[in-house]
XYZ file of N, CA and C in Angstrom:
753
model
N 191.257 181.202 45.394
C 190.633 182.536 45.367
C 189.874 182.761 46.669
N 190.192 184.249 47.589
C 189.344 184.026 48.332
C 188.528 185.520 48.204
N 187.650 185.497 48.993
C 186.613 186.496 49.256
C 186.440 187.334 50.653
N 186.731 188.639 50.480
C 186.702 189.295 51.743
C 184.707 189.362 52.003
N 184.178 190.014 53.114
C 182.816 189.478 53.371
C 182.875 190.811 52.672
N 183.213 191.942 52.110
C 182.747 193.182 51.419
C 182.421 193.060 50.216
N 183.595 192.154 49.744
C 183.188 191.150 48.384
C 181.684 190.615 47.532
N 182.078 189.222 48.910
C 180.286 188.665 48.783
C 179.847 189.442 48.936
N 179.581 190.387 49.736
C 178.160 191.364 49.458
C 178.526 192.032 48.262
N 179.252 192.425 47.319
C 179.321 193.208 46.338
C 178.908 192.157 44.817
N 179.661 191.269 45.025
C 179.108 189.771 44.075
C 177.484 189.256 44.304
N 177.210 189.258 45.734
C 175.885 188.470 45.694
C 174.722 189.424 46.053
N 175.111 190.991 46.706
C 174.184 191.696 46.659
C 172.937 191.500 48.326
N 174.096 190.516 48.881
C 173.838 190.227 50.244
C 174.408 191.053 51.357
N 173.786 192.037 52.188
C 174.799 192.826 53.006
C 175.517 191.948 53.673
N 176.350 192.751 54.010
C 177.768 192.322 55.079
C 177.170 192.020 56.385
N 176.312 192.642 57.095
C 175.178 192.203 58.176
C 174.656 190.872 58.294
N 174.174 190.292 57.257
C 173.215 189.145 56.946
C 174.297 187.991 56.915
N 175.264 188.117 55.852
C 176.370 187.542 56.193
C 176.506 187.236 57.290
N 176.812 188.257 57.807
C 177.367 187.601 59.773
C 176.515 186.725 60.455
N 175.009 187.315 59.875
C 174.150 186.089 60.570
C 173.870 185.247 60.137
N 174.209 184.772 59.023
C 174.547 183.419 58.268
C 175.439 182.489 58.964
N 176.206 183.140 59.231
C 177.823 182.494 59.782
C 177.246 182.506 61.642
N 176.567 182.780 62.352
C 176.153 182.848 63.662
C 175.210 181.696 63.680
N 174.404 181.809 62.664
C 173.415 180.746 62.699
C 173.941 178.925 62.062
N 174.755 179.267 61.007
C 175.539 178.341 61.012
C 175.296 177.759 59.664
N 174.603 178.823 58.731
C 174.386 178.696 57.702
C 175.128 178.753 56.948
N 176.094 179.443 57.045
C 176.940 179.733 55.167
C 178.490 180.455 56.556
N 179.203 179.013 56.609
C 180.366 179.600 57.536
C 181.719 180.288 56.583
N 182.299 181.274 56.738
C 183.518 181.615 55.716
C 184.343 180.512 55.772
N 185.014 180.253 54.434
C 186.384 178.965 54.379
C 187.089 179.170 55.640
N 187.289 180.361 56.450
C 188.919 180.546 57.425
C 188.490 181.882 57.695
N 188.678 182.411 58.914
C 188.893 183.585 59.379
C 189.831 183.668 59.863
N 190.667 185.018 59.276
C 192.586 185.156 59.171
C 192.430 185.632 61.092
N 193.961 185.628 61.006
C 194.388 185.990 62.734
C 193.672 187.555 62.713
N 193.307 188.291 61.861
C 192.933 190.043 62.473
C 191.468 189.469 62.545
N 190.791 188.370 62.412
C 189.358 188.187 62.607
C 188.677 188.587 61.060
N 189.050 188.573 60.246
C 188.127 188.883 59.209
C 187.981 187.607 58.539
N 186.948 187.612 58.108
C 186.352 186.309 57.121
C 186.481 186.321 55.957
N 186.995 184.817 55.225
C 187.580 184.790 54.021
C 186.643 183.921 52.967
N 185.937 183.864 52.387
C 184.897 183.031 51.743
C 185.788 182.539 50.272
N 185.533 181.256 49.888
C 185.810 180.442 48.498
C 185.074 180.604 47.794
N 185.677 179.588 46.567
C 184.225 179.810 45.820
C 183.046 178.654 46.027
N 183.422 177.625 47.227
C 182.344 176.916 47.243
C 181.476 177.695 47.860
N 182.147 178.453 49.069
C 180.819 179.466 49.850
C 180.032 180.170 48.705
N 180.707 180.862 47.712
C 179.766 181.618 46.596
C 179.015 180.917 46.020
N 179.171 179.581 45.774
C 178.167 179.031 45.349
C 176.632 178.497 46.167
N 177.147 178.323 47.550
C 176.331 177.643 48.455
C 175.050 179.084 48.928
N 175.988 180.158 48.719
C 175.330 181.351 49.266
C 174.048 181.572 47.711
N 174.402 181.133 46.232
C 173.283 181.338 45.649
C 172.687 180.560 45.669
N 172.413 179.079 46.240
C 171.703 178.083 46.857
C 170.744 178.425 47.594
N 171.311 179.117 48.310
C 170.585 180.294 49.701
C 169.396 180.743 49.260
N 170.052 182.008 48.639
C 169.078 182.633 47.991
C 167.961 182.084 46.853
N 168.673 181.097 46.302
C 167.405 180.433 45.052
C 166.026 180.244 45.852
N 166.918 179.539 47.496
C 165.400 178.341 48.104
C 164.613 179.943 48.541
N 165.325 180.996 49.352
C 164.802 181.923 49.637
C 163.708 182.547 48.632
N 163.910 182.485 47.447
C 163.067 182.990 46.572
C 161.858 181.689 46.659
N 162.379 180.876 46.602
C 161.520 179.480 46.814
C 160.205 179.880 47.808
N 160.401 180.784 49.127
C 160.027 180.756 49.851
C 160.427 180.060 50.906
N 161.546 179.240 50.843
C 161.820 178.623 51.915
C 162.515 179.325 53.516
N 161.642 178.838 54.616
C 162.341 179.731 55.444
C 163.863 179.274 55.630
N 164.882 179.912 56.466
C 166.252 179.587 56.429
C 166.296 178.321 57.378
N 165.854 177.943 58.323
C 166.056 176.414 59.238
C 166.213 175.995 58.103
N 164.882 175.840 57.213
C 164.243 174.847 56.501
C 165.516 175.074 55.427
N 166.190 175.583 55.216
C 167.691 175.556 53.681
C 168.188 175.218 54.436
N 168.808 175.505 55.966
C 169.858 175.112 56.998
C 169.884 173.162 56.723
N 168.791 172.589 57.303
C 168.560 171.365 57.279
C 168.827 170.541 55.944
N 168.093 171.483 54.367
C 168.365 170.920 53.317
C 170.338 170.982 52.782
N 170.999 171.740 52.906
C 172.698 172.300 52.983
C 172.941 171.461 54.090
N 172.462 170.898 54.937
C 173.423 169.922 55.876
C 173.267 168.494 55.533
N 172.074 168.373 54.876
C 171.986 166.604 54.451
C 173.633 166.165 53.756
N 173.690 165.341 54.658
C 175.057 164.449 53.956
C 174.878 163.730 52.595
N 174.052 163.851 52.078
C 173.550 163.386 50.881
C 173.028 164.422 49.593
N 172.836 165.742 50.014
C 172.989 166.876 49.474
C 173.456 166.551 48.059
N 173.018 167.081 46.716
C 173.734 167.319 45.670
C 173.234 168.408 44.860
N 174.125 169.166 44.665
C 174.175 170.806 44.395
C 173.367 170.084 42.783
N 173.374 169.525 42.223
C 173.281 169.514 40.571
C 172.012 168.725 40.823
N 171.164 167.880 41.626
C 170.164 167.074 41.737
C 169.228 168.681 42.465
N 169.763 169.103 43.191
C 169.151 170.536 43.773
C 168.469 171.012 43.016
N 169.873 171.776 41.971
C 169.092 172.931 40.889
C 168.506 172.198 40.106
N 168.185 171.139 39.494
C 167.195 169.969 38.688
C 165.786 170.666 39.131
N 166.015 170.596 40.984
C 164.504 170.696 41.438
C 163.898 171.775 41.614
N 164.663 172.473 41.551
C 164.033 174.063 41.502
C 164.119 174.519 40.462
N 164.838 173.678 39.575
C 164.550 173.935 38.240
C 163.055 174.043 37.733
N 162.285 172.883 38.193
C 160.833 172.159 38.071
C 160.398 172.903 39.324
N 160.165 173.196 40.115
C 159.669 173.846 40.906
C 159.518 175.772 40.166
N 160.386 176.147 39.993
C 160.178 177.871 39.595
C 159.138 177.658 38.120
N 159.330 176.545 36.815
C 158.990 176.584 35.929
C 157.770 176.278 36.320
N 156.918 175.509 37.318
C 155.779 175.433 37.820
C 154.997 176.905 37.961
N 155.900 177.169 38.793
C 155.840 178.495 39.572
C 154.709 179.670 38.393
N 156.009 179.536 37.217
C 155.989 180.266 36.348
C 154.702 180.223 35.654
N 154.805 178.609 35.216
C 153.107 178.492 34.243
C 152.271 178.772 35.488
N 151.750 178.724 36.363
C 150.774 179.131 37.566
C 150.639 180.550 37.390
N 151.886 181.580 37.384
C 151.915 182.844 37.594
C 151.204 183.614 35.916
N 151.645 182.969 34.831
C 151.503 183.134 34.024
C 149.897 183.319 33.265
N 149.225 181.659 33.907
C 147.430 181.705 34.376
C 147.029 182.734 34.872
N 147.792 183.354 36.272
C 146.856 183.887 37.240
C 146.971 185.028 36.415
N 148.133 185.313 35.860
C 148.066 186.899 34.931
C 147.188 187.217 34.043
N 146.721 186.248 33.561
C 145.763 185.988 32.378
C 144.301 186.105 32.591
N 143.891 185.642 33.911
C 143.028 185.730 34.425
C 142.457 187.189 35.516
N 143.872 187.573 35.756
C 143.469 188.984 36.275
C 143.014 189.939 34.924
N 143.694 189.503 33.837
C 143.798 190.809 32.648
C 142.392 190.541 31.886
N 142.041 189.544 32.319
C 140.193 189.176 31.583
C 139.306 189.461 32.494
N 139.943 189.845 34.020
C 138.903 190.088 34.491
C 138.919 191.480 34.518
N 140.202 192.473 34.734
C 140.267 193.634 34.528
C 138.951 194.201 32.976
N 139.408 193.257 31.678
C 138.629 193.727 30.677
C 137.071 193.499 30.727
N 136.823 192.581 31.714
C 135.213 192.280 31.862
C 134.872 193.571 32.565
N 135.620 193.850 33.423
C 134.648 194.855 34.875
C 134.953 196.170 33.735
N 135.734 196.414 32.643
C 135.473 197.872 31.769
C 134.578 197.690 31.090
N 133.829 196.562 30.583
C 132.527 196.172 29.927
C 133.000 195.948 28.612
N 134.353 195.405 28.029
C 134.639 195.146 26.722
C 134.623 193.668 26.742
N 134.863 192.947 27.832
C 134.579 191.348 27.638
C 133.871 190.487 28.889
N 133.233 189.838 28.230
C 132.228 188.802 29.762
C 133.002 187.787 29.626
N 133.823 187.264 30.945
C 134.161 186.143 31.379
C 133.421 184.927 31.448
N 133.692 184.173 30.959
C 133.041 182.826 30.822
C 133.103 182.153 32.493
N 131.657 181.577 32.485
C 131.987 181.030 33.951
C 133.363 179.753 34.036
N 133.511 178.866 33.246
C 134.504 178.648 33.291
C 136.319 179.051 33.414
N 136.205 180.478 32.817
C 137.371 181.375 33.448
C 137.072 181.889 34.616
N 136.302 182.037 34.983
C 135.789 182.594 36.477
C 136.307 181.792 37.656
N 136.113 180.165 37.290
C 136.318 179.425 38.118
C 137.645 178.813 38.336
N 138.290 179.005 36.956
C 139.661 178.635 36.821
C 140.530 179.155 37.878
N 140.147 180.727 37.847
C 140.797 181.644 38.967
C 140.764 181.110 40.401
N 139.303 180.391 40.613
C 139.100 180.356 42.152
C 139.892 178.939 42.177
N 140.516 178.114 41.434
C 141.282 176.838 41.678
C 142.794 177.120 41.903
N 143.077 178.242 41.127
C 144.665 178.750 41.207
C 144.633 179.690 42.377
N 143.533 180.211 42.774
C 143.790 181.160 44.426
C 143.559 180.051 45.013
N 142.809 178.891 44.968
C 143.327 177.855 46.069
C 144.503 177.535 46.158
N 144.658 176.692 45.361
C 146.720 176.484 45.163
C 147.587 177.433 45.600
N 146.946 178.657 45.234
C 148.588 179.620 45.875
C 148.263 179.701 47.332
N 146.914 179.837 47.952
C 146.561 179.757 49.502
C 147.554 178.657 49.993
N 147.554 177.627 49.223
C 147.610 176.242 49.978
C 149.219 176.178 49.979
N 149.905 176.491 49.063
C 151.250 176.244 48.607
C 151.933 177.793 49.745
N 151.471 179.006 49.793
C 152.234 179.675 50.651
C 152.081 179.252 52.183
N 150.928 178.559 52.905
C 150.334 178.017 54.177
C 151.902 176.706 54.459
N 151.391 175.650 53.505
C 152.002 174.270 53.874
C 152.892 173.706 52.966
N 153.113 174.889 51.727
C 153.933 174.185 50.836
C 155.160 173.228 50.857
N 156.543 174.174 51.969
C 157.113 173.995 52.213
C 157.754 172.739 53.029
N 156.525 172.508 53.932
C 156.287 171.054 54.862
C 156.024 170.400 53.806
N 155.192 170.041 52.992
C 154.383 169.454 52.193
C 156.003 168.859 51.174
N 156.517 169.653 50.498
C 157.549 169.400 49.563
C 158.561 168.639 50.329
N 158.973 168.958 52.256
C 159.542 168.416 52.782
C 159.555 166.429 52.781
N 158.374 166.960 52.839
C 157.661 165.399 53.508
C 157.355 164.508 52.288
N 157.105 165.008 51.225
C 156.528 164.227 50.170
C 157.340 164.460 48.956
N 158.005 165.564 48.979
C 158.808 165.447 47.492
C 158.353 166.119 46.138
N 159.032 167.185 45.816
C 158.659 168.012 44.337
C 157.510 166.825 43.290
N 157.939 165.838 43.103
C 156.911 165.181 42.238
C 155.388 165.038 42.680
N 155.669 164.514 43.679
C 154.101 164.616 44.204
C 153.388 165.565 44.831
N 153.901 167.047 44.986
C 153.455 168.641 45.192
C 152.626 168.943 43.508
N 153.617 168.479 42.293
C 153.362 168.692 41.114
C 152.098 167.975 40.737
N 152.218 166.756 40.870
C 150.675 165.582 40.530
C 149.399 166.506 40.666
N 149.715 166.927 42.759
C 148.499 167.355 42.973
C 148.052 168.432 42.448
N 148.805 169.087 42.177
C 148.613 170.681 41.979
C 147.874 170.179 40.279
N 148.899 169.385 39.533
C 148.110 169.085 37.843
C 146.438 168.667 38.769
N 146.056 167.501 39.145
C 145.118 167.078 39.392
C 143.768 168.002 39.864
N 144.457 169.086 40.689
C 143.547 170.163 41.141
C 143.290 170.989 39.939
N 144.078 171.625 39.047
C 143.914 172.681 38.246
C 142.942 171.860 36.938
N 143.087 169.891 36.765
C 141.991 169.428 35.928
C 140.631 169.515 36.548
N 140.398 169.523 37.551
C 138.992 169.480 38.340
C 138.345 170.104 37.586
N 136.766 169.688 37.082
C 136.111 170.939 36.885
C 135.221 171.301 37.685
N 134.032 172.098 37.400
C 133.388 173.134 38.213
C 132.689 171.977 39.123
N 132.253 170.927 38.980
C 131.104 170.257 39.172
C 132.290 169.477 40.409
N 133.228 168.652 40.159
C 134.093 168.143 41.208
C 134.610 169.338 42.120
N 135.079 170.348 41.915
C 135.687 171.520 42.728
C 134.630 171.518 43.823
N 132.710 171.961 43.080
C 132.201 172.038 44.414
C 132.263 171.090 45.224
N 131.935 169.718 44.363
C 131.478 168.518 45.561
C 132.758 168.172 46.436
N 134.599 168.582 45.856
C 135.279 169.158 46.814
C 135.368 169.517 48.370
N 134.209 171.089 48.321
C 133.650 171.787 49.155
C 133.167 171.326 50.071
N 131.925 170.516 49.190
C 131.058 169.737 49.978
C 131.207 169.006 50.985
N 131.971 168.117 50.044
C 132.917 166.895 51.012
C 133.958 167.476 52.320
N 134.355 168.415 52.440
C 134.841 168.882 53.265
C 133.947 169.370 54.371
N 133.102 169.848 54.281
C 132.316 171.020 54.898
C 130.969 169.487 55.533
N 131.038 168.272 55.175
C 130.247 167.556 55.340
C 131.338 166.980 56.800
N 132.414 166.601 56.025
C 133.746 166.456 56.942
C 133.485 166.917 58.478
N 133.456 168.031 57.739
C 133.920 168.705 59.568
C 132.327 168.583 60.459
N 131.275 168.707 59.824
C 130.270 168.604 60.444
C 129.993 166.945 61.410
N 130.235 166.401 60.856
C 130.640 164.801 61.040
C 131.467 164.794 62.778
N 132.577 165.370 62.169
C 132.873 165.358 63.266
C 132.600 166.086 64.256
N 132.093 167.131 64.244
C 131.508 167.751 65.308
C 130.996 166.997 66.496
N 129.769 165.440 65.625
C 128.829 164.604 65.869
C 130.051 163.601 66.847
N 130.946 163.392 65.712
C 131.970 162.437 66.550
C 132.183 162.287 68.311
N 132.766 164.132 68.224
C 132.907 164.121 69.542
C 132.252 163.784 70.893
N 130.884 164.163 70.672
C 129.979 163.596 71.398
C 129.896 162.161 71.525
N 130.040 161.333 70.229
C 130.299 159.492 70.896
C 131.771 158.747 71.057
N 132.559 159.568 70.428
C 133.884 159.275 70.678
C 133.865 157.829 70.707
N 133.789 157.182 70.056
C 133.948 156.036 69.691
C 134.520 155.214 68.440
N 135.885 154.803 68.317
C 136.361 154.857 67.093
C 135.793 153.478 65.896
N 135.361 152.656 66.634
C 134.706 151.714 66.117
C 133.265 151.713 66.282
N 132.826 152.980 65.278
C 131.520 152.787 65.079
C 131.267 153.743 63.656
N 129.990 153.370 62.975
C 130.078 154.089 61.580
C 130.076 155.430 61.370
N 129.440 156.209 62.228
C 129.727 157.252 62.458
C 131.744 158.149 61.725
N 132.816 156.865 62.504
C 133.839 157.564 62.331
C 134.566 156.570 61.284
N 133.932 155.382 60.633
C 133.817 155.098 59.252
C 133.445 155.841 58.488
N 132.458 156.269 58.854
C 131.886 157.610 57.532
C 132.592 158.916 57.471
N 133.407 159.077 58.650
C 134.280 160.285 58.232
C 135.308 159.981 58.049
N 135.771 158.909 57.815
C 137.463 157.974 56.893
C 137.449 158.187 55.863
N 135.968 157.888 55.499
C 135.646 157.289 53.819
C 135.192 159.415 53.134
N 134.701 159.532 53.756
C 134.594 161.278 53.661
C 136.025 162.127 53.567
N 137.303 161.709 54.364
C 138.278 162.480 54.417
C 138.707 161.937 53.164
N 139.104 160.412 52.918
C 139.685 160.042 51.885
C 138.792 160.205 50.438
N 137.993 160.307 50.570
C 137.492 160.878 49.055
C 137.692 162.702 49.034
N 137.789 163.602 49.865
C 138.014 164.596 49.862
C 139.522 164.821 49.534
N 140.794 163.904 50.088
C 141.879 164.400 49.504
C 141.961 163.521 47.944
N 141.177 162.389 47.576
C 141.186 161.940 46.053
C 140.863 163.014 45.145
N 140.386 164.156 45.790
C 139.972 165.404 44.667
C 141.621 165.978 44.032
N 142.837 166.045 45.258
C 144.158 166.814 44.648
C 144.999 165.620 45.229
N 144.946 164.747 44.729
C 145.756 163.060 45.028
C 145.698 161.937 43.466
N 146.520 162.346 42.874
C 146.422 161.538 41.662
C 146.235 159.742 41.794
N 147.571 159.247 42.625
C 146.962 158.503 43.353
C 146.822 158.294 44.954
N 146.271 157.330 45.526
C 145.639 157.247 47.072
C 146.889 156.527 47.314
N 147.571 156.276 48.736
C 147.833 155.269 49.446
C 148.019 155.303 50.957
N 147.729 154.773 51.398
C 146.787 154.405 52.904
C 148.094 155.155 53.769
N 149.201 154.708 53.720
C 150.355 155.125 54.343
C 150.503 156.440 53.948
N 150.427 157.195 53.264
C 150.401 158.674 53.282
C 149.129 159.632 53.647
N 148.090 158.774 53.228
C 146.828 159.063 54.550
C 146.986 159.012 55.992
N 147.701 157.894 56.108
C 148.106 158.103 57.709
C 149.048 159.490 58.470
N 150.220 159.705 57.089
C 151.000 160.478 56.776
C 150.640 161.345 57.772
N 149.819 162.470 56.052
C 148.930 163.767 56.348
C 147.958 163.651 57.674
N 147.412 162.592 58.154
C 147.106 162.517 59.641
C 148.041 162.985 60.934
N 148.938 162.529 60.836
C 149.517 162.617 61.230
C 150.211 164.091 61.858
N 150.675 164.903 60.210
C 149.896 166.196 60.216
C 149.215 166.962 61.470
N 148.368 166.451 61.394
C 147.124 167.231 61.962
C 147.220 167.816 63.262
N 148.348 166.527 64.177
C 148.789 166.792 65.660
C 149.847 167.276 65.592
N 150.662 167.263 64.705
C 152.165 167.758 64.811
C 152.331 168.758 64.562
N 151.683 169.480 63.395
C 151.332 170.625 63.604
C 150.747 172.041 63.824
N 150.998 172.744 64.381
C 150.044 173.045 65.397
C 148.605 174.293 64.225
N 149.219 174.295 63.173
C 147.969 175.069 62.328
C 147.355 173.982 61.766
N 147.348 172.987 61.629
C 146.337 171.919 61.413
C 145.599 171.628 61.693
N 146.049 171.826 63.510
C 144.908 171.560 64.501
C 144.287 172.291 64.849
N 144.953 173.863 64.689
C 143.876 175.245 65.206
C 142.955 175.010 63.945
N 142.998 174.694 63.117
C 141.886 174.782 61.524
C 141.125 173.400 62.056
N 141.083 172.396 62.496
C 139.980 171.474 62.601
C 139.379 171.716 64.085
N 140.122 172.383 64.838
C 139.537 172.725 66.327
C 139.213 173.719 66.243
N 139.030 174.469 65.199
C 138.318 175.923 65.589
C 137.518 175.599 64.228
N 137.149 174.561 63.556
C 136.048 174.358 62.459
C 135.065 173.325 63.148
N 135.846 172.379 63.965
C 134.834 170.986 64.194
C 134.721 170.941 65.748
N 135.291 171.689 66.705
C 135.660 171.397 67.905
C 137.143 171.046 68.577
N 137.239 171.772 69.567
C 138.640 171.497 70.420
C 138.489 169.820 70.710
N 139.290 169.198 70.097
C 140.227 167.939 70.090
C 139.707 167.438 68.772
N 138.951 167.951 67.590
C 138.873 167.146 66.814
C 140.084 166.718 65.526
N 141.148 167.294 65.579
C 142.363 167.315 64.834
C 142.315 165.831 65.346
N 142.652 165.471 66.830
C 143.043 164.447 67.583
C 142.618 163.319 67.088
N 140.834 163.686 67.229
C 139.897 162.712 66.676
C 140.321 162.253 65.266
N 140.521 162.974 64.583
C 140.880 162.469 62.701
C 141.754 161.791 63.046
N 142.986 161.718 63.574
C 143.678 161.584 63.276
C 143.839 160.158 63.864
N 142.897 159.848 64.717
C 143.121 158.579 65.620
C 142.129 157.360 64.240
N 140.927 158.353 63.748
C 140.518 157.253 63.104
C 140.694 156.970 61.925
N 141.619 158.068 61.267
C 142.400 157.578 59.613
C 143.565 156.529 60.150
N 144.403 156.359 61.323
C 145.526 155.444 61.696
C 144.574 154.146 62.091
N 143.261 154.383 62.848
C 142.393 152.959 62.586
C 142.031 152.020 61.325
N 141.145 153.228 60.694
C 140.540 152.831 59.478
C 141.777 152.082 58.116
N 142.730 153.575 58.160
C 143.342 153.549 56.374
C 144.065 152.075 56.565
């Protein structure tokens, strides 16, 4: 069976345009393009093209599906497993935040007072969605649907009293280093105390710790480049650098 490209767009609801730049970029190539130049798509392309679109809904940008569709190790049925668990996440998250807009809608008409505990629930799930549209995507790259899920359970158990000291711990973080820069010295307590400060700050959304993925997310920090504008424009220009030299000392 084949598919003219007027087709797929009529089956998948993808213009004939986008198509082409699928096939330019090197994403979704037609089975054969006949001798008059027109493109002929199978049905593996129809399938690969709603692959496409699933991660797209995912949020995933297209490199980032390009790279996942080229792994030689790829499996279409281990795939949809994971976005299986990934959208149903999605879903109970979306489902909270709905719940929490519609109690707060009924508080501000004066028929119900929100409990500070629903109050706060909200400000843990606008963290998560901050955090998951920013780095999700890297994050799932690098570490894997199971352990995106842990953290996200682990964050949404926090309660009010850990969430702030959270804060704290962060905001103590960056001040720390501020201090750092001025002695720049990696063997001294000073940048012990901001090891032991970073790593109890990610134990807040880390079910469990291990030193090698501390180094990981360090790692992070230089590679890419919004990591480092957020600790150099919170703690000082080079302090991304600085973390990152003394979690690969310390962890």
């Amino acid at each position: 069976m084949r598919y003219s490209i007027q087709k797929m767009s009529q089956i998948s609801g993808v213009s004939g345009r986008t198509l082409r730049y699928y096939d330019q970029i090197g994403l979704l190539k037609p089975k054969e393009i006949t001798d008059s130049g027109y493109r002929q798509y199978s049905e593996v392309e129809v399938d690969k093209l709603q692959q496409i679109l699933l991660y797209k809904k995912m949020g995933l940008k297209l490199q980032a599906i390009k790279l996942i569709l080229d792994n030689p190790n790829y499996n279409i049925l281990e795939a949809l497993e994971e976005q299986k668990k990934h959208l149903l996440l999605e879903k109970d998250r979306l489902e909270e935040v709905i719940k929490t807009v519609d109690k707060t809608l009924v508080s501000m008409k004066g028929s119900y007072e929100m409990t500070n505990e629903e109050k706060f629930k909200g400000l843990k799930e606008e963290r998560i969605r901050m955090n998951e549209e920013k780095y999700g995507e890297e994050i799932r790259q690098k570490y894997g649907e199971e352990v995106v899920a842990a953290s996200v359970k682990q964050q949404l158990n926090l309660t009010e009293a850990d969430f702030e000291d959270m804060q704290a711990t962060e905001e103590l973080l960056l001040h720390k280093l501020t201090e750092y820069l001025v002695v720049d010295e990696i063997a001294n307590p000073l940048a012990q105390e901001i090891f032991n400060l970073h790593k109890k700050w990610l134990q807040f959304s880390w079910a469990n710790y291990q030193a090698e993925a501390h180094k990981g997310v360090a790692m992070m920090y230089i590679s890419d480049e919004r990591f480092t504008a957020y600790y150099d424009e919170k703690s000082g220009v080079g302090s991304a650098e600085a973390l990152n030299k003394i979690i690969q000392y310390y962890a």
